PDB file of C-alpha atoms in Angstrom:
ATOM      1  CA  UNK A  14     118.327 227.048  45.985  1.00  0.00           C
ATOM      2  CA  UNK A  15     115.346 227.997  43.752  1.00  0.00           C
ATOM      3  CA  UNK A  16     113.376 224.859  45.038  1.00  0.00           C
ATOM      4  CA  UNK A  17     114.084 222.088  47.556  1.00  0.00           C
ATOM      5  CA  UNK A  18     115.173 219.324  44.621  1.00  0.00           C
ATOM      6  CA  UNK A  19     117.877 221.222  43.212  1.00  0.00           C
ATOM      7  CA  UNK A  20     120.302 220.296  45.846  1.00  0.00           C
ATOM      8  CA  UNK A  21     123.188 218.216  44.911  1.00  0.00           C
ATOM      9  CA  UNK A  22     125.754 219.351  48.006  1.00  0.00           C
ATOM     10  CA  UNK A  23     125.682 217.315  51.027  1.00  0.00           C
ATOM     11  CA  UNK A  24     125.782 219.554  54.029  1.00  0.00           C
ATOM     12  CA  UNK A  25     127.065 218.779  57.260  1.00  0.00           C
ATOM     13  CA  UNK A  26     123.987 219.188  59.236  1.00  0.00           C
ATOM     14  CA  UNK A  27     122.379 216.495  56.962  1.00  0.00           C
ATOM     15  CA  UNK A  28     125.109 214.204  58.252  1.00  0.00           C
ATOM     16  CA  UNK A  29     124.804 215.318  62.192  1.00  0.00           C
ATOM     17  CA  UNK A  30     120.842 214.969  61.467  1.00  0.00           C
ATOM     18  CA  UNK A  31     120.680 211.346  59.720  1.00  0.00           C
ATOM     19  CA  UNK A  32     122.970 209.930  62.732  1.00  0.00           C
ATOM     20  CA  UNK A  33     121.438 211.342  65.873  1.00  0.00           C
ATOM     21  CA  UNK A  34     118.246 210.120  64.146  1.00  0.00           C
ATOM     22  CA  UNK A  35     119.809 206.953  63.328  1.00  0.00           C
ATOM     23  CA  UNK A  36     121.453 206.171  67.077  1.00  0.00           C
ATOM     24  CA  UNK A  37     117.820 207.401  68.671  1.00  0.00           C
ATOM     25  CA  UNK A  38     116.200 204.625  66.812  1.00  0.00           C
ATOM     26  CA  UNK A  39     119.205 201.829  66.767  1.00  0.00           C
ATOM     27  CA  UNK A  40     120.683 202.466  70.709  1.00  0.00           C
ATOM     28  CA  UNK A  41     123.507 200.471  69.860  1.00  0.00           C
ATOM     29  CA  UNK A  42     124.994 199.641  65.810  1.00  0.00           C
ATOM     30  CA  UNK A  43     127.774 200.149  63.647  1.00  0.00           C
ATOM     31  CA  UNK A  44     127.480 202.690  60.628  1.00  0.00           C
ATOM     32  CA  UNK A  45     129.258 202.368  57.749  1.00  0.00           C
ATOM     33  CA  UNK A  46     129.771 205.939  55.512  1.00  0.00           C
ATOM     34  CA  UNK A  47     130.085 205.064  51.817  1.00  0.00           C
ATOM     35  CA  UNK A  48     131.847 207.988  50.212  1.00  0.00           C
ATOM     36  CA  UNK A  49     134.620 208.875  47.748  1.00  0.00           C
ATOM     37  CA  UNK A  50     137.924 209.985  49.694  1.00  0.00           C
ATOM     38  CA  UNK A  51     137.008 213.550  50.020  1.00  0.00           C
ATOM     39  CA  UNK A  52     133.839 212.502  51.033  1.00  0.00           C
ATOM     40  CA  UNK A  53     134.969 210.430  53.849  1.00  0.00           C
ATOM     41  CA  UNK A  54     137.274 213.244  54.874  1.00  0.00           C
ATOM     42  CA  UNK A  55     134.873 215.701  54.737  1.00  0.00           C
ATOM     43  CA  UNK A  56     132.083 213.197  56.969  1.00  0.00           C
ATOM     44  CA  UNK A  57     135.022 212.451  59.704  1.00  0.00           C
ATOM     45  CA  UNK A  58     135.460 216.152  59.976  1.00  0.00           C
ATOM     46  CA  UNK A  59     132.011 216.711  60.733  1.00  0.00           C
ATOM     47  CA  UNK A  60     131.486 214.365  62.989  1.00  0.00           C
ATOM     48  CA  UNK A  61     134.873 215.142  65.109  1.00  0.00           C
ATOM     49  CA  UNK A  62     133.361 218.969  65.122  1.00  0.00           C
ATOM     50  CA  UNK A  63     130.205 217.542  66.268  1.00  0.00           C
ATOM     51  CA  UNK A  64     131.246 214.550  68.378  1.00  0.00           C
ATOM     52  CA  UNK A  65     129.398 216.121  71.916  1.00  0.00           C
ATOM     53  CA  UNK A  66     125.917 215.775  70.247  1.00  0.00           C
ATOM     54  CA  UNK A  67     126.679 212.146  68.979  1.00  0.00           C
ATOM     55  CA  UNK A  68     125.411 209.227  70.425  1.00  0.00           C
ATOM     56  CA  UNK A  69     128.991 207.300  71.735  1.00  0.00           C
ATOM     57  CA  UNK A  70     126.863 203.651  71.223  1.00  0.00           C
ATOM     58  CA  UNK A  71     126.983 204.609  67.496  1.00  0.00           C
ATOM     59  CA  UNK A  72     130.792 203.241  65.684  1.00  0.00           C
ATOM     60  CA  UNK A  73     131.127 205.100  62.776  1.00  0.00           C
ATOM     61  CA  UNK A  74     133.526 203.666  60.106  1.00  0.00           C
ATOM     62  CA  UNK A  75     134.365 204.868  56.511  1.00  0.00           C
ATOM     63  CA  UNK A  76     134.575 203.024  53.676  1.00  0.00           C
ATOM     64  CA  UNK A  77     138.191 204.188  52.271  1.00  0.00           C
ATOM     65  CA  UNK A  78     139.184 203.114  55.157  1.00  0.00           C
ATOM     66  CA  UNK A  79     138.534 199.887  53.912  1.00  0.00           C
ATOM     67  CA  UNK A  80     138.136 200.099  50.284  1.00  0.00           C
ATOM     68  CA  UNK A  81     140.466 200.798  47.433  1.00  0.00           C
ATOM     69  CA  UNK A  82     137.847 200.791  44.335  1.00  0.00           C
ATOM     70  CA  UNK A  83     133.973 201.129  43.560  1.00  0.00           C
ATOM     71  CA  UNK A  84     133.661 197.527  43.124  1.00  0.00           C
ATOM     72  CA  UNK A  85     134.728 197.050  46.830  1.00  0.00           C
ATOM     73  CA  UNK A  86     132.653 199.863  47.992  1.00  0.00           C
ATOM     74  CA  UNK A  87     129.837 198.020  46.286  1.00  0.00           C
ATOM     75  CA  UNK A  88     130.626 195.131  47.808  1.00  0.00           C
ATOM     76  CA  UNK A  89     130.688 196.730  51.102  1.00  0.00           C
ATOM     77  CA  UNK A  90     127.018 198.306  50.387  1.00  0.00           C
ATOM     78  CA  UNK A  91     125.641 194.999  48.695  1.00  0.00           C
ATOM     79  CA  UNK A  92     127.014 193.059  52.254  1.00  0.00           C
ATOM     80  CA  UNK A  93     125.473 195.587  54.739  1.00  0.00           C
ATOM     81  CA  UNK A  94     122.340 194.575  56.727  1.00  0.00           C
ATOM     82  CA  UNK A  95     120.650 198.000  55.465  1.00  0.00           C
ATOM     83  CA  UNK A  96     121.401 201.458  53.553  1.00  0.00           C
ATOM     84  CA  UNK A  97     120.538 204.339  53.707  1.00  0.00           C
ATOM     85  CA  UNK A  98     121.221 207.362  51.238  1.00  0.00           C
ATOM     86  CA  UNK A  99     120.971 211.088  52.068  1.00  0.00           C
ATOM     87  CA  UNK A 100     119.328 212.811  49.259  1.00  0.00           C
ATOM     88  CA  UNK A 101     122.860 214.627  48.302  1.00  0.00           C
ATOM     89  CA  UNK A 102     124.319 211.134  47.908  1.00  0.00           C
ATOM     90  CA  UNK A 103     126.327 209.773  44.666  1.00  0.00           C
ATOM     91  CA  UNK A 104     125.996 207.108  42.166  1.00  0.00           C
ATOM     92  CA  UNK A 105     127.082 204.070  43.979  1.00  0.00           C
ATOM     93  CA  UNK A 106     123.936 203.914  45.848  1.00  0.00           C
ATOM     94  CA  UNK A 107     122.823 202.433  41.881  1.00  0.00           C
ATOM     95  CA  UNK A 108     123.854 199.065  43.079  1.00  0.00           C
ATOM     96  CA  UNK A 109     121.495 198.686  45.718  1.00  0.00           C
ATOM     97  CA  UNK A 110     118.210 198.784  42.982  1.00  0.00           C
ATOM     98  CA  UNK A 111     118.949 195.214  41.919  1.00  0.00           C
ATOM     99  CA  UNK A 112     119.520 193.829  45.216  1.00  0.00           C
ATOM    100  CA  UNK A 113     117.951 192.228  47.859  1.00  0.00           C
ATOM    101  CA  UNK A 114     119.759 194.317  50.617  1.00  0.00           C
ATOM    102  CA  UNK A 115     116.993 196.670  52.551  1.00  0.00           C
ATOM    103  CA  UNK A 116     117.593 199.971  51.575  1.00  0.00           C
ATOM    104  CA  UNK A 117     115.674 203.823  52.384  1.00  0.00           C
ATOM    105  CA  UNK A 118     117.039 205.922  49.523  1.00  0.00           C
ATOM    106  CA  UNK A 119     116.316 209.394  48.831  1.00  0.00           C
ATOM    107  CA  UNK A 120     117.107 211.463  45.496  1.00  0.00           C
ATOM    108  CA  UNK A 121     114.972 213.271  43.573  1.00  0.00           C
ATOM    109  CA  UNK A 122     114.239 212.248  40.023  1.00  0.00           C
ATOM    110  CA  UNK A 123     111.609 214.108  38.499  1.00  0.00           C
ATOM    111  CA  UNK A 124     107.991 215.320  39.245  1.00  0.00           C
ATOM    112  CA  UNK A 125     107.016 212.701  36.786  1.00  0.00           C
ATOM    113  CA  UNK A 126     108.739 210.128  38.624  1.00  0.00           C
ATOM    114  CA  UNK A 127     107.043 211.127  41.692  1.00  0.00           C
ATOM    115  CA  UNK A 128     103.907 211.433  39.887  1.00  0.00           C
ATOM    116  CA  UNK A 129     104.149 207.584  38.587  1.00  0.00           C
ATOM    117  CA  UNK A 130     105.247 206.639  42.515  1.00  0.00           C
ATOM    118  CA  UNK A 131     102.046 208.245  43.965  1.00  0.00           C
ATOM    119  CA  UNK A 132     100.005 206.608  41.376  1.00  0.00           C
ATOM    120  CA  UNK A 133     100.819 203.070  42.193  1.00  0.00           C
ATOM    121  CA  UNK A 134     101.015 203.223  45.410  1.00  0.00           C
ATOM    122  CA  UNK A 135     104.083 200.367  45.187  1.00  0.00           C
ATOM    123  CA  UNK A 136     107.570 200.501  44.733  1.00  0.00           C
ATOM    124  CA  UNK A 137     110.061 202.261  42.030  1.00  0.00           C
ATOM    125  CA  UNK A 138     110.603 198.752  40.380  1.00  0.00           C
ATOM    126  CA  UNK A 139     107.849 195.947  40.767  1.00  0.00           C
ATOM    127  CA  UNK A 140     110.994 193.686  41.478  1.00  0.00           C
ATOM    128  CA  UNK A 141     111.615 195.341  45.029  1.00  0.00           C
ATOM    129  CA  UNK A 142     110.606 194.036  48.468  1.00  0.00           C
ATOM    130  CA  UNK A 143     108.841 196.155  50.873  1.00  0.00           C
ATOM    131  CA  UNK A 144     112.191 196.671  52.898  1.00  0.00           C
ATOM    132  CA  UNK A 145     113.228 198.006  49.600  1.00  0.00           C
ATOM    133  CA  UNK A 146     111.877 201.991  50.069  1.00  0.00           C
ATOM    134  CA  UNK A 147     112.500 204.708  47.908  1.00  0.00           C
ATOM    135  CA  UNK A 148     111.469 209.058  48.938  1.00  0.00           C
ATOM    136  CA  UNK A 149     111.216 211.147  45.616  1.00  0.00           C
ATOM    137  CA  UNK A 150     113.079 214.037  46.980  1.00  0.00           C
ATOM    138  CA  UNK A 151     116.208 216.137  47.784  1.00  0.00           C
ATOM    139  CA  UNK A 152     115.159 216.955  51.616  1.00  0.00           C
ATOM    140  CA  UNK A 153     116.962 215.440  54.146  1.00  0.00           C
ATOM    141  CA  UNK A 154     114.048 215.682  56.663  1.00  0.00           C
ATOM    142  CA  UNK A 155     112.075 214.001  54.079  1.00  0.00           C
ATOM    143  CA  UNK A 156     114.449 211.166  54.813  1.00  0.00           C
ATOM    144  CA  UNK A 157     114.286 211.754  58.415  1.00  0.00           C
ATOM    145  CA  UNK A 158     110.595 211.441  58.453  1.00  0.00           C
ATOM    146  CA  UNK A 159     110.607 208.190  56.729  1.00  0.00           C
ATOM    147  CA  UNK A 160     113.142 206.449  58.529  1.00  0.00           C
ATOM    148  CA  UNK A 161     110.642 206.602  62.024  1.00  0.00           C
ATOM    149  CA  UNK A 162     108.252 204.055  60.228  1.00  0.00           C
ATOM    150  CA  UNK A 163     110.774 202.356  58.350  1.00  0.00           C
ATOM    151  CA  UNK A 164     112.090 198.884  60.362  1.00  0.00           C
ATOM    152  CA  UNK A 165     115.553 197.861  59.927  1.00  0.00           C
TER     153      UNK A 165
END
């Protein structure tokens, strides 16, 4: 990649990352992965190829699994007690900006975007809560980072 923002792949170290950082802050909690079908496919193999350096207090469930449709994978998201999104992460996460449901999001939108964010200090709509938290960028650690001070 020319630059750190112009990645649109999720890898599978940025899944094996976001949960052993996830389990070392929640000891014990259920995660829910929110994915098309191949998506969900590709997450479980990960984490079956990477099971010995996962946390065994963290249940791991997939949303096809589940779901049939994007309105009951929003549902799903818009019912959870927080979400996350990996910078990588698709459209559905769009649901979450006009909700109430705590959410740490990161996707890059523009250096403009990020300019506006750093200007005011706030939040990407004035209509969010403070459990409502949104990182202008496409790096996973960025993410990572974040989610040590965020409280869910």
């Amino acid at each position: 990649y020319k630059n750190k923002n112009e990645r649109r792949t999720l890898t599978g170290e940025d899944i094996v990352l976001f949960i052993q950082k996830f389990s070392k802050i929640k000891k014990k909690a259920n995660l829910l992965i929110v994915s098309d079908k191949k998506g969900n496919n590709y997450a479980k193999q990960i984490i079956k190829k990477n099971q010995k350096s996962l946390s065994k207090n963290i249940k791991i469930f997939f949303n096809k699994d589940f779901s049939n449709s994007l309105f009951e994978d929003a549902y799903l998201l818009l019912k959870s007690k927080c979400t996350f999104s990996l910078p990588a992460s698709g459209g559905v996460m769009c649901w979450l900006h006009y909700s109430k449901v705590p959410f740490l999001l990161a996707f890059y939108h523009s250096r403009i975007w990020n300019f506006r964010f750093l200007l005011s200090n706030k939040y990407l709509h004035f209509f969010w809560k403070k459990n409502q938290v949104w990182v202008n960028s496409n790096n996973t650690h960025d993410l990572l980072k974040k989610m040590e001070k965020y409280n869910f």
